Coordinates of N, CA and C in Angstrom, one line a residue:
K1 N -77.8 37.4 -107.6 CA -77.9 36.8 -108.9 C -77.6 37.9 -110.0
R2 N -78.2 39.1 -109.8 CA -78.1 40.2 -110.8 C -76.6 40.6 -110.8
K3 N -75.9 40.7 -109.7 CA -74.5 41.0 -109.6 C -73.7 40.0 -110.4
R4 N -74.1 38.8 -110.2 CA -73.3 37.7 -110.9 C -73.5 37.8 -112.4
E5 N -74.7 38.1 -112.9 CA -75.0 38.3 -114.3 C -74.2 39.5 -114.9
K6 N -74.2 40.6 -114.1 CA -73.4 41.8 -114.5 C -71.9 41.4 -114.7
Y7 N -71.4 40.7 -113.7 CA -70.0 40.3 -113.7 C -69.7 39.4 -114.9
E8 N -70.5 38.4 -115.1 CA -70.3 37.5 -116.3 C -70.4 38.3 -117.6
E9 N -71.3 39.2 -117.7 CA -71.5 40.0 -118.9 C -70.2 40.9 -119.1
K10 N -69.7 41.5 -118.0 CA -68.5 42.3 -118.1 C -67.3 41.4 -118.6
Q11 N -67.2 40.2 -118.0 CA -66.1 39.3 -118.4 C -66.2 38.9 -119.9
R12 N -67.4 38.7 -120.3 CA -67.7 38.3 -121.7 C -67.2 39.4 -122.6
L13 N -67.6 40.7 -122.3 CA -67.2 41.8 -123.1 C -65.7 42.0 -123.2
I14 N -65.1 41.8 -122.0 CA -63.6 41.9 -122.0 C -62.9 40.8 -122.8
K15 N -63.4 39.6 -122.7 CA -62.9 38.5 -123.5 C -63.1 38.8 -125.0
Q16 N -64.3 39.3 -125.3 CA -64.6 39.6 -126.7 C -63.7 40.7 -127.3
K17 N -63.4 41.7 -126.5 CA -62.5 42.8 -126.9 C -61.1 42.3 -127.1
L18 N -60.6 41.4 -126.2 CA -59.3 40.9 -126.3 C -59.2 40.0 -127.6
S19 N -60.2 39.2 -127.9 CA -60.2 38.4 -129.1 C -60.2 39.3 -130.3
K20 N -61.0 40.3 -130.3 CA -61.1 41.2 -131.5 C -59.8 41.9 -131.7
D21 N -59.1 42.4 -130.6 CA -57.8 43.1 -130.7 C -56.8 42.2 -131.3
A22 N -56.8 40.9 -130.8 CA -55.8 39.9 -131.2 C -56.0 39.6 -132.7
Q23 N -57.2 39.5 -133.2 CA -57.4 39.3 -134.6 C -57.0 40.4 -135.5
R24 N -57.2 41.7 -135.0 CA -56.8 42.8 -135.8 C -55.3 42.9 -135.8
T25 N -54.6 42.6 -134.7 CA -53.2 42.7 -134.7 C -52.6 41.6 -135.6
E26 N -53.2 40.4 -135.6 CA -52.7 39.4 -136.5 C -52.9 39.8 -138.0
W27 N -54.0 40.4 -138.3 CA -54.3 40.9 -139.6 C -53.3 41.9 -140.1
I28 N -53.0 42.9 -139.2 CA -52.0 43.9 -139.5 C -50.7 43.3 -139.8
T29 N -50.3 42.3 -139.0 CA -49.0 41.7 -139.1 C -48.9 41.0 -140.5
R30 N -50.0 40.3 -140.9 CA -50.1 39.6 -142.1 C -49.9 40.6 -143.3
H31 N -50.3 41.8 -143.1 CA -50.3 42.8 -144.2 C -49.3 43.9 -143.9
S32 N -48.2 43.6 -143.2 CA -47.3 44.6 -142.9 C -46.5 45.2 -144.0
N33 N -46.7 44.7 -145.2 CA -46.0 45.2 -146.4 C -46.7 46.6 -146.8
F34 N -47.9 46.8 -146.4 CA -48.6 48.1 -146.7 C -49.4 48.7 -145.5
V35 N -49.5 47.9 -144.4 CA -50.2 48.4 -143.3 C -49.3 48.6 -142.1
T36 N -49.5 49.8 -141.4 CA -48.7 50.1 -140.2 C -49.7 50.5 -139.1
L37 N -49.5 49.9 -137.9 CA -50.3 50.3 -136.7 C -49.5 51.3 -136.0
L38 N -50.1 52.5 -135.8 CA -49.4 53.6 -135.1 C -50.0 53.7 -133.6
N39 N -49.1 54.2 -132.8 CA -49.6 54.5 -131.4 C -48.8 55.8 -130.9
D40 N -49.3 56.3 -129.8 CA -48.7 57.5 -129.3 C -47.2 57.4 -129.0
G41 N -46.7 56.3 -128.6 CA -45.3 56.1 -128.3 C -44.4 56.2 -129.5
M42 N -45.0 55.9 -130.7 CA -44.2 56.0 -132.0 C -44.1 57.4 -132.4
I43 N -45.0 58.3 -132.0 CA -45.0 59.7 -132.4 C -44.4 60.6 -131.3
T44 N -43.2 60.4 -131.0 CA -42.6 61.1 -129.9 C -42.4 62.6 -130.2
K45 N -42.2 62.8 -131.5 CA -42.2 64.2 -132.0 C -42.9 64.2 -133.3
A46 N -43.5 65.3 -133.6 CA -44.3 65.4 -134.8 C -43.4 65.2 -136.0
P47 N -43.8 64.4 -137.0 CA -43.0 64.2 -138.2 C -42.7 65.6 -138.9
G48 N -41.5 65.8 -139.4 CA -41.2 67.0 -140.0 C -40.5 68.0 -139.1
T49 N -40.4 67.7 -137.8 CA -39.7 68.5 -136.8 C -38.4 67.9 -136.6
E50 N -37.5 68.6 -135.9 CA -36.1 68.1 -135.7 C -36.2 66.9 -134.7
K51 N -35.5 65.9 -135.1 CA -35.5 64.6 -134.3 C -34.1 64.4 -133.7
D52 N -34.1 63.7 -132.6 CA -32.8 63.2 -132.0 C -32.7 61.7 -132.1
S53 N -31.7 61.1 -131.6 CA -31.4 59.7 -131.7 C -32.4 58.9 -130.9
N54 N -33.1 59.5 -130.0 CA -34.1 58.8 -129.1 C -35.5 58.7 -129.7
D55 N -35.7 59.4 -130.9 CA -37.0 59.3 -131.5 C -37.3 57.9 -132.0
A56 N -38.5 57.4 -131.7 CA -38.8 56.1 -132.1 C -39.3 56.0 -133.6
I57 N -39.8 57.1 -134.1 CA -40.3 57.1 -135.5 C -39.1 57.2 -136.5
N58 N -39.1 56.3 -137.5 CA -38.0 56.3 -138.5 C -38.3 57.3 -139.6
D59 N -37.2 57.6 -140.4 CA -37.3 58.6 -141.4 C -38.4 58.3 -142.5
D60 N -38.4 57.0 -142.9 CA -39.4 56.6 -144.0 C -40.8 56.9 -143.5
L61 N -41.1 56.5 -142.3 CA -42.4 56.7 -141.7 C -42.7 58.2 -141.5
A62 N -41.7 58.9 -141.1 CA -41.9 60.3 -140.9 C -42.3 61.0 -142.3
E63 N -41.6 60.6 -143.3 CA -41.9 61.2 -144.6 C -43.3 60.9 -145.1
L64 N -43.8 59.7 -144.8 CA -45.1 59.3 -145.3 C -46.2 60.0 -144.4
L65 N -45.9 60.2 -143.1 CA -46.9 60.9 -142.3 C -46.8 62.4 -142.4
N66 N -45.7 62.9 -142.9 CA -45.5 64.4 -143.0 C -46.6 65.2 -143.5
P67 N -47.3 64.7 -144.6 CA -48.4 65.5 -145.1 C -49.6 65.7 -144.1
Y68 N -49.7 64.8 -143.1 CA -50.8 64.9 -142.2 C -50.6 65.8 -141.0
T69 N -49.4 66.4 -140.9 CA -49.0 67.1 -139.7 C -49.4 68.6 -139.8
D70 N -49.7 69.2 -138.6 CA -50.0 70.6 -138.5 C -51.1 71.1 -139.4
L71 N -52.2 70.3 -139.6 CA -53.2 70.7 -140.5 C -54.0 71.9 -140.1
K72 N -54.2 72.1 -138.8 CA -55.0 73.2 -138.3 C -54.4 74.5 -138.7
Q73 N -53.0 74.6 -138.6 CA -52.3 75.8 -138.9 C -52.0 76.0 -140.4
G74 N -52.5 75.0 -141.2 CA -52.2 75.1 -142.6 C -50.7 74.9 -142.9
G75 N -50.0 74.1 -142.0 CA -48.6 74.0 -142.1 C -48.1 72.9 -143.1
V76 N -47.4 71.9 -142.7 CA -46.8 70.9 -143.5 C -47.8 70.2 -144.4
G77 N -49.0 69.9 -143.8 CA -50.0 69.1 -144.6 C -50.6 69.8 -145.7
R78 N -50.7 71.2 -145.7 CA -51.4 71.9 -146.7 C -50.5 72.5 -147.7
G79 N -50.6 72.0 -149.0 CA -49.8 72.4 -150.0 C -48.4 71.8 -150.0
A80 N -48.2 70.7 -149.3 CA -46.9 70.1 -149.2 C -46.6 69.4 -150.5
Q81 N -45.3 69.1 -150.7 CA -44.8 68.6 -151.9 C -44.0 67.3 -151.6
L82 N -44.1 66.3 -152.6 CA -43.4 65.1 -152.5 C -42.6 64.9 -153.8
P83 N -41.5 64.1 -153.7 CA -40.7 63.9 -154.9 C -41.6 63.1 -155.9
A84 N -41.3 63.2 -157.2 CA -42.0 62.4 -158.2 C -41.7 61.0 -158.1
S85 N -42.6 60.1 -158.5 CA -42.4 58.7 -158.4 C -41.3 58.2 -159.2
D86 N -41.1 58.8 -160.4 CA -40.1 58.3 -161.3 C -38.7 58.7 -160.9
E87 N -37.9 57.8 -160.6 CA -36.5 58.0 -160.0 C -35.7 58.8 -161.0
A88 N -35.7 58.5 -162.3 CA -34.9 59.2 -163.2 C -35.3 60.6 -163.4
S89 N -36.6 60.9 -163.5 CA -37.1 62.3 -163.6 C -36.7 63.1 -162.3
K90 N -36.8 62.4 -161.2 CA -36.6 63.0 -159.9 C -35.1 63.5 -159.9
N91 N -34.2 62.7 -160.4 CA -32.8 63.1 -160.4 C -32.4 64.1 -161.4
Q92 N -33.1 64.1 -162.6 CA -32.8 65.1 -163.6 C -33.4 66.4 -163.4
H93 N -34.6 66.4 -162.9 CA -35.3 67.7 -162.7 C -35.9 67.7 -161.3
P94 N -35.1 67.9 -160.2 CA -35.6 67.7 -158.9 C -36.7 68.7 -158.5
K95 N -36.7 70.0 -159.0 CA -37.7 71.0 -158.6 C -38.9 70.8 -159.5
K96 N -38.7 70.5 -160.8 CA -39.8 70.4 -161.7 C -40.7 69.3 -161.4
N97 N -40.2 68.2 -160.8 CA -40.9 67.0 -160.6 C -41.4 66.8 -159.2
L98 N -41.4 67.8 -158.4 CA -42.1 67.8 -157.1 C -43.6 67.6 -157.3
Q99 N -44.2 66.8 -156.5 CA -45.7 66.6 -156.6 C -46.4 67.4 -155.5
R100 N -47.4 68.2 -155.9 CA -48.2 68.8 -154.9 C -49.2 67.8 -154.4
I101 N -49.5 67.8 -153.1 CA -50.4 66.8 -152.5 C -51.5 67.5 -151.8
F102 N -52.6 66.7 -151.5 CA -53.8 67.2 -150.8 C -54.1 66.2 -149.7
I103 N -54.9 66.7 -148.8 CA -55.4 65.8 -147.7 C -56.9 65.8 -147.8
A104 N -57.5 64.7 -147.9 CA -59.0 64.5 -147.9 C -59.5 64.0 -146.6
E105 N -60.6 64.5 -146.1 CA -61.2 64.1 -144.9 C -62.6 63.6 -145.0
E106 N -63.1 62.9 -144.0 CA -64.4 62.3 -143.9 C -64.3 60.9 -144.6
T107 N -65.0 60.0 -143.9 CA -64.9 58.6 -144.3 C -65.4 58.3 -145.7
E108 N -66.5 58.9 -146.1 CA -67.1 58.6 -147.5 C -66.2 59.2 -148.6
T109 N -65.5 60.3 -148.3 CA -64.6 60.8 -149.3 C -63.4 59.9 -149.5
V110 N -62.9 59.4 -148.4 CA -61.8 58.4 -148.4 C -62.2 57.2 -149.1
R111 N -63.5 56.7 -148.8 CA -64.0 55.5 -149.5 C -64.0 55.7 -151.0
L112 N -64.5 56.8 -151.5 CA -64.5 57.1 -152.9 C -63.1 57.1 -153.5
L113 N -62.2 57.7 -152.8 CA -60.8 57.7 -153.3 C -60.2 56.3 -153.4
I114 N -60.5 55.5 -152.4 CA -60.0 54.1 -152.4 C -60.6 53.3 -153.6
Q115 N -61.9 53.5 -153.8 CA -62.6 52.8 -154.9 C -62.0 53.2 -156.3
Q116 N -61.8 54.5 -156.5 CA -61.3 55.0 -157.8 C -59.9 54.5 -158.0
Q117 N -59.1 54.5 -156.9 CA -57.7 54.0 -157.0 C -57.7 52.5 -157.4
H118 N -58.6 51.7 -156.9 CA -58.6 50.3 -157.4 C -59.0 50.2 -158.9
R119 N -59.9 51.1 -159.3 CA -60.3 51.1 -160.7 C -59.1 51.5 -161.6
Q120 N -58.4 52.5 -161.2 CA -57.3 53.0 -161.9 C -56.2 52.0 -161.9
H121 N -55.9 51.3 -160.8 CA -54.9 50.3 -160.7 C -55.2 49.1 -161.6
K122 N -56.5 48.7 -161.7 CA -56.9 47.6 -162.6 C -56.7 48.0 -164.0
H123 N -57.0 49.3 -164.4 CA -56.8 49.7 -165.8 C -55.4 49.6 -166.2
S124 N -54.5 50.0 -165.2 CA -53.1 50.0 -165.5 C -52.6 48.6 -165.7
I125 N -53.1 47.6 -164.9 CA -52.7 46.2 -165.0 C -53.2 45.6 -166.3
D126 N -54.5 46.0 -166.7 CA -55.1 45.5 -167.9 C -54.6 46.2 -169.2
N127 N -53.8 47.3 -169.0 CA -53.3 48.1 -170.1 C -54.4 48.7 -170.9
T128 N -55.5 49.1 -170.2 CA -56.6 49.8 -170.9 C -56.4 51.3 -170.8
S129 N -57.0 52.0 -171.7 CA -56.8 53.5 -171.7 C -57.7 54.2 -170.8
S130 N -58.8 53.6 -170.4 CA -59.8 54.3 -169.6 C -59.3 54.4 -168.2
R131 N -59.5 55.6 -167.6 CA -59.0 55.9 -166.2 C -60.2 56.6 -165.5
A132 N -60.6 56.0 -164.5 CA -61.8 56.5 -163.8 C -61.7 57.9 -163.2
C133 N -60.5 58.1 -162.7 CA -60.4 59.5 -162.0 C -59.0 60.0 -162.2
G134 N -57.9 59.2 -162.1 CA -56.6 59.6 -162.4 C -55.9 60.3 -161.2
I135 N -56.5 60.1 -160.0 CA -55.9 60.7 -158.8 C -55.0 59.6 -158.1
E136 N -53.8 59.9 -157.9 CA -52.9 59.0 -157.2 C -52.9 59.1 -155.7
M137 N -53.3 58.1 -155.0 CA -53.3 58.1 -153.6 C -51.9 57.6 -153.0
K138 N -51.5 58.3 -151.9 CA -50.2 57.9 -151.3 C -50.5 57.1 -150.0
S139 N -51.6 57.4 -149.3 CA -51.8 56.7 -148.0 C -53.2 57.1 -147.5
I140 N -53.7 56.3 -146.5 CA -54.8 56.7 -145.7 C -54.4 56.6 -144.3
L141 N -55.0 57.4 -143.4 CA -54.8 57.4 -142.0 C -56.2 57.2 -141.4
V142 N -56.4 56.1 -140.6 CA -57.8 55.7 -140.3 C -57.8 55.1 -138.9
K143 N -59.0 55.3 -138.2 CA -59.2 54.7 -136.9 C -59.4 53.2 -137.0
P144 N -59.1 52.4 -136.0 CA -59.4 51.0 -136.1 C -60.9 50.7 -136.3
S145 N -61.7 51.4 -135.6 CA -63.2 51.1 -135.7 C -63.7 51.4 -137.1
T146 N -63.2 52.5 -137.7 CA -63.6 52.9 -139.0 C -63.1 51.9 -140.1
F147 N -61.9 51.4 -139.8 CA -61.4 50.4 -140.8 C -62.0 49.0 -140.7
F148 N -62.2 48.6 -139.5 CA -62.6 47.2 -139.3 C -64.1 47.0 -139.1
E149 N -64.9 48.0 -138.6 CA -66.2 47.7 -138.1 C -67.3 48.4 -139.0
P150 N -68.5 47.9 -139.0 CA -69.6 48.6 -139.7 C -70.0 49.8 -138.8
P151 N -70.7 50.7 -139.4 CA -71.2 50.7 -140.8 C -70.2 51.1 -141.9
V152 N -69.0 51.7 -141.5 CA -68.1 52.2 -142.5 C -67.3 51.0 -143.1
C153 N -66.5 50.4 -142.3 CA -65.6 49.2 -142.6 C -64.9 49.5 -143.9
L154 N -63.9 50.3 -143.9 CA -63.1 50.6 -145.1 C -62.3 49.4 -145.6
L155 N -62.1 48.4 -144.7 CA -61.5 47.2 -145.1 C -62.2 46.6 -146.4
N156 N -63.5 46.7 -146.4 CA -64.3 46.2 -147.6 C -63.7 46.8 -148.9
D157 N -63.4 48.1 -148.8 CA -63.0 48.8 -150.0 C -61.5 48.6 -150.3
V158 N -60.7 48.4 -149.3 CA -59.3 48.0 -149.5 C -59.2 46.7 -150.2
I159 N -60.0 45.7 -149.7 CA -60.1 44.4 -150.4 C -60.4 44.6 -151.9
G160 N -61.4 45.5 -152.1 CA -61.7 45.9 -153.5 C -62.3 44.8 -154.3
P161 N -62.5 45.1 -155.6 CA -63.2 44.1 -156.5 C -62.3 43.1 -157.1
A162 N -61.0 43.1 -156.6 CA -60.0 42.2 -157.2 C -60.4 40.7 -157.1
S163 N -61.1 40.4 -156.0 CA -61.5 39.0 -155.8 C -62.9 39.1 -155.2
A164 N -63.9 38.7 -155.9 CA -65.3 38.8 -155.5 C -65.5 37.9 -154.3
S165 N -64.9 36.7 -154.3 CA -65.1 35.8 -153.2 C -64.5 36.2 -151.9
A166 N -63.5 37.2 -152.0 CA -62.9 37.7 -150.8 C -63.5 38.9 -150.2
T167 N -64.5 39.5 -150.9 CA -65.1 40.7 -150.5 C -65.8 40.5 -149.1
L168 N -65.6 41.5 -148.2 CA -66.0 41.4 -146.9 C -67.4 42.0 -146.7
T169 N -68.4 41.2 -146.4 CA -69.7 41.8 -146.1 C -70.0 41.6 -144.6
L170 N -70.4 42.6 -144.0 CA -70.5 42.6 -142.5 C -72.0 42.5 -142.1
T171 N -72.3 41.5 -141.2 CA -73.7 41.4 -140.7 C -73.6 41.3 -139.2
S172 N -74.5 41.8 -138.5 CA -74.5 41.7 -137.0 C -75.4 40.5 -136.6
N173 N -74.8 39.7 -135.7 CA -75.6 38.5 -135.3 C -76.3 38.9 -133.9
T174 N -76.9 37.9 -133.3 CA -77.7 38.2 -132.2 C -76.9 38.6 -131.0
T175 N -75.6 38.3 -131.0 CA -74.8 38.6 -129.8 C -74.1 40.0 -129.9
G176 N -74.4 40.6 -131.1 CA -73.8 42.0 -131.3 C -72.4 41.9 -131.8
T177 N -71.9 40.7 -132.1 CA -70.5 40.6 -132.7 C -70.7 40.6 -134.2
V178 N -69.5 40.6 -134.9 CA -69.5 40.7 -136.3 C -69.1 39.4 -137.0
A179 N -69.9 39.0 -138.0 CA -69.6 37.8 -138.7 C -69.2 38.2 -140.1
H180 N -68.3 37.4 -140.7 CA -67.8 37.7 -142.1 C -68.2 36.5 -142.9
P181 N -69.2 36.6 -143.7 CA -69.6 35.5 -144.6 C -68.5 35.1 -145.5
G182 N -68.3 33.8 -145.7 CA -67.3 33.3 -146.5 C -65.9 33.1 -145.8
T183 N -65.9 33.6 -144.5 CA -64.7 33.4 -143.7 C -65.1 32.9 -142.3
A184 N -64.1 32.6 -141.5 CA -64.4 32.1 -140.2 C -65.1 33.2 -139.3
S185 N -66.0 32.8 -138.4 CA -66.7 33.7 -137.6 C -65.7 34.4 -136.7
T186 N -66.0 35.7 -136.3 CA -65.1 36.5 -135.4 C -65.7 36.7 -134.1
T187 N -66.6 35.8 -133.7 CA -67.1 35.9 -132.3 C -66.1 35.5 -131.3
S188 N -66.3 35.9 -130.1 CA -65.2 35.8 -129.1 C -64.9 34.3 -128.8
G189 N -65.8 33.4 -129.1 CA -65.5 32.0 -128.9 C -64.8 31.3 -130.0
D190 N -64.5 32.0 -131.1 CA -63.9 31.3 -132.3 C -62.5 31.8 -132.5
S191 N -61.8 31.1 -133.3 CA -60.4 31.5 -133.6 C -60.2 31.9 -135.0
G192 N -61.3 32.3 -135.7 CA -61.2 32.8 -137.0 C -60.5 34.1 -137.2
S193 N -60.1 34.4 -138.4 CA -59.3 35.6 -138.6 C -60.0 36.4 -139.7
L194 N -59.6 37.7 -139.8 CA -60.1 38.6 -140.8 C -59.6 38.2 -142.2
P195 N -60.4 38.4 -143.2 CA -59.9 38.0 -144.5 C -58.7 38.8 -145.0
S196 N -57.9 38.1 -145.8 CA -56.7 38.7 -146.4 C -57.1 39.6 -147.6
V197 N -56.3 40.6 -147.8 CA -56.4 41.4 -149.0 C -55.7 40.7 -150.2
P198 N -56.4 40.3 -151.2 CA -55.8 39.5 -152.3 C -54.7 40.1 -153.0
I199 N -54.9 41.5 -153.3 CA -53.9 42.2 -154.0 C -53.5 43.5 -153.2
P200 N -52.3 43.6 -152.8 CA -51.9 44.8 -152.0 C -52.2 46.1 -152.8
P201 N -52.8 47.1 -152.2 CA -53.1 48.3 -152.9 C -51.8 49.1 -153.1
P202 N -51.9 50.1 -154.0 CA -50.7 50.9 -154.3 C -50.6 52.1 -153.4
Y203 N -51.0 52.0 -152.2 CA -50.9 53.1 -151.2 C -50.7 52.4 -149.8
K204 N -50.3 53.2 -148.9 CA -50.1 52.8 -147.5 C -51.3 53.0 -146.7
V205 N -51.5 52.1 -145.7 CA -52.6 52.2 -144.7 C -52.0 52.4 -143.3
F206 N -52.3 53.5 -142.7 CA -51.9 53.7 -141.3 C -53.2 53.6 -140.4
I207 N -53.1 52.7 -139.5 CA -54.2 52.6 -138.6 C -53.8 53.1 -137.2
A208 N -54.6 54.0 -136.7 CA -54.1 54.7 -135.4 C -55.4 55.1 -134.6
P209 N -55.2 55.0 -133.3 CA -56.3 55.5 -132.4 C -56.5 57.0 -132.5
E210 N -57.6 57.5 -132.0 CA -57.9 58.9 -132.2 C -56.9 59.8 -131.6
S211 N -56.3 59.4 -130.4 CA -55.3 60.2 -129.7 C -54.1 60.4 -130.6
T212 N -53.7 59.3 -131.3 CA -52.5 59.3 -132.2 C -52.7 60.2 -133.4
M213 N -53.9 60.0 -134.0 CA -54.3 60.9 -135.1 C -54.3 62.3 -134.8
S214 N -54.8 62.6 -133.6 CA -54.8 64.0 -133.1 C -53.4 64.6 -132.9
Q215 N -52.5 63.7 -132.3 CA -51.1 64.1 -132.1 C -50.4 64.4 -133.4
I216 N -50.7 63.6 -134.4 CA -50.1 63.9 -135.7 C -50.6 65.1 -136.4
A217 N -51.9 65.3 -136.4 CA -52.5 66.5 -137.0 C -52.3 67.8 -136.3
G218 N -52.1 67.7 -135.0 CA -51.9 68.9 -134.2 C -53.2 69.5 -133.6
F219 N -54.3 68.8 -133.7 CA -55.5 69.2 -133.1 C -56.4 67.9 -132.9
H220 N -57.5 68.1 -132.2 CA -58.3 66.9 -131.9 C -59.0 66.5 -133.2
I221 N -58.9 65.2 -133.5 CA -59.4 64.6 -134.7 C -60.7 63.9 -134.4
A222 N -61.8 64.3 -134.9 CA -63.1 63.6 -134.7 C -63.5 62.7 -135.9
R223 N -62.8 63.0 -137.0 CA -63.2 62.3 -138.2 C -62.5 60.9 -138.2
G224 N -63.1 59.9 -138.9 CA -62.7 58.6 -138.8 C -61.6 58.2 -139.8
A225 N -61.4 59.1 -140.8 CA -60.4 58.7 -141.8 C -59.9 60.0 -142.6
M226 N -58.7 59.9 -143.0 CA -58.1 60.9 -143.9 C -57.3 60.2 -145.0
A227 N -57.1 60.9 -146.1 CA -56.3 60.3 -147.2 C -55.4 61.4 -147.7
C228 N -54.2 60.9 -148.2 CA -53.2 61.8 -148.8 C -53.1 61.4 -150.3
G229 N -53.2 62.3 -151.2 CA -53.1 62.0 -152.6 C -52.3 63.1 -153.3
V230 N -52.0 62.9 -154.6 CA -51.3 63.8 -155.4 C -52.3 64.6 -156.2
V231 N -52.1 66.0 -156.2 CA -52.9 66.9 -156.9 C -52.7 66.7 -158.4
P232 N -53.8 66.4 -159.2 CA -53.7 66.2 -160.6 C -53.2 67.5 -161.3
T233 N -52.4 67.4 -162.3 CA -51.8 68.6 -162.9 C -52.2 68.8 -164.3
R234 N -52.7 67.8 -165.0 CA -53.0 67.9 -166.4 C -54.4 67.7 -166.7
H235 N -55.3 67.9 -165.8 CA -56.7 67.6 -166.0 C -57.5 68.9 -166.2
T236 N -58.2 69.0 -167.3 CA -59.0 70.2 -167.6 C -60.5 69.9 -167.3
L237 N -61.3 71.0 -167.5 CA -62.7 70.8 -167.3 C -63.3 69.8 -168.3
S238 N -62.8 69.7 -169.5 CA -63.3 68.7 -170.5 C -63.0 67.3 -170.0
W239 N -61.8 67.2 -169.4 CA -61.4 65.9 -168.8 C -62.4 65.5 -167.7
L240 N -62.8 66.4 -166.9 CA -63.7 66.1 -165.8 C -65.0 65.6 -166.3
F241 N -65.6 66.3 -167.3 CA -66.9 65.9 -167.9 C -66.7 64.5 -168.5
S242 N -65.6 64.3 -169.2 CA -65.4 63.0 -169.9 C -65.3 61.9 -168.8
S243 N -64.6 62.2 -167.7 CA -64.4 61.2 -166.7 C -65.7 60.8 -166.0
L244 N -66.6 61.9 -165.8 CA -67.9 61.6 -165.2 C -68.8 60.8 -166.1
Q245 N -68.7 61.0 -167.4 CA -69.5 60.3 -168.4 C -69.0 58.8 -168.4
Q246 N -67.7 58.6 -168.3 CA -67.2 57.2 -168.3 C -67.7 56.5 -167.0
Q247 N -67.7 57.1 -165.9 CA -68.2 56.5 -164.7 C -69.6 56.2 -164.8
Q248 N -70.4 57.0 -165.3 CA -71.9 56.8 -165.5 C -72.1 55.6 -166.4
Q249 N -71.3 55.5 -167.5 CA -71.5 54.4 -168.4 C -71.1 53.1 -167.8
Q250 N -70.0 53.1 -166.9 CA -69.6 51.9 -166.2 C -70.6 51.4 -165.2
Q251 N -71.4 52.4 -164.6 CA -72.4 52.0 -163.6 C -73.6 51.5 -164.3

């Protein structure tokens, strides 16, 4: 009897994992305009290195992943530069308009960057002068568990405050699976799906297992998330104090 119970429990966990993976794949497909699922096979050679016709990774993806490469040696990822966003300026002053970028690590740091990016994006849409931080994010590179599962669940932050009804709040039920209030249940016996992002963020989301993140960075990655952003160039100490005061007032 005990063997039978262990077998049934094992089969239940397998079924649960397959259901969870299918839901995540479906969610990524729905949001393919800004989300890319990476795997070891796509990173046949490190971005930024010489490629041949057999390389699976395309040039656009290589350019976006380029800042994350060779971080341990202080290579491409540290102090890298990207073309300015404005096409006209980029053509007129190619050297002057290069943007210096930074790589942020640790999940809570990435969460704060996502949150300030949403505030900044909202201000630009509303044409308001207040800017919470003014740091432009280019992308995040994150593990599936860090993005989809508690306690971190960066999906919560990517959904953002744009739609309060769509905000994802995670609670654990008695079976140890995750339920999403306001959406269909994601237990293994249901066909519900993860909630959609109401407004696509102005940055790319790369979801990759730990082995792929380590292959890109050039060393073993234990952290759950990294972010790439543009180094601010016109912010002074007085701007920093002013920005902090604005955030405190908003809270």
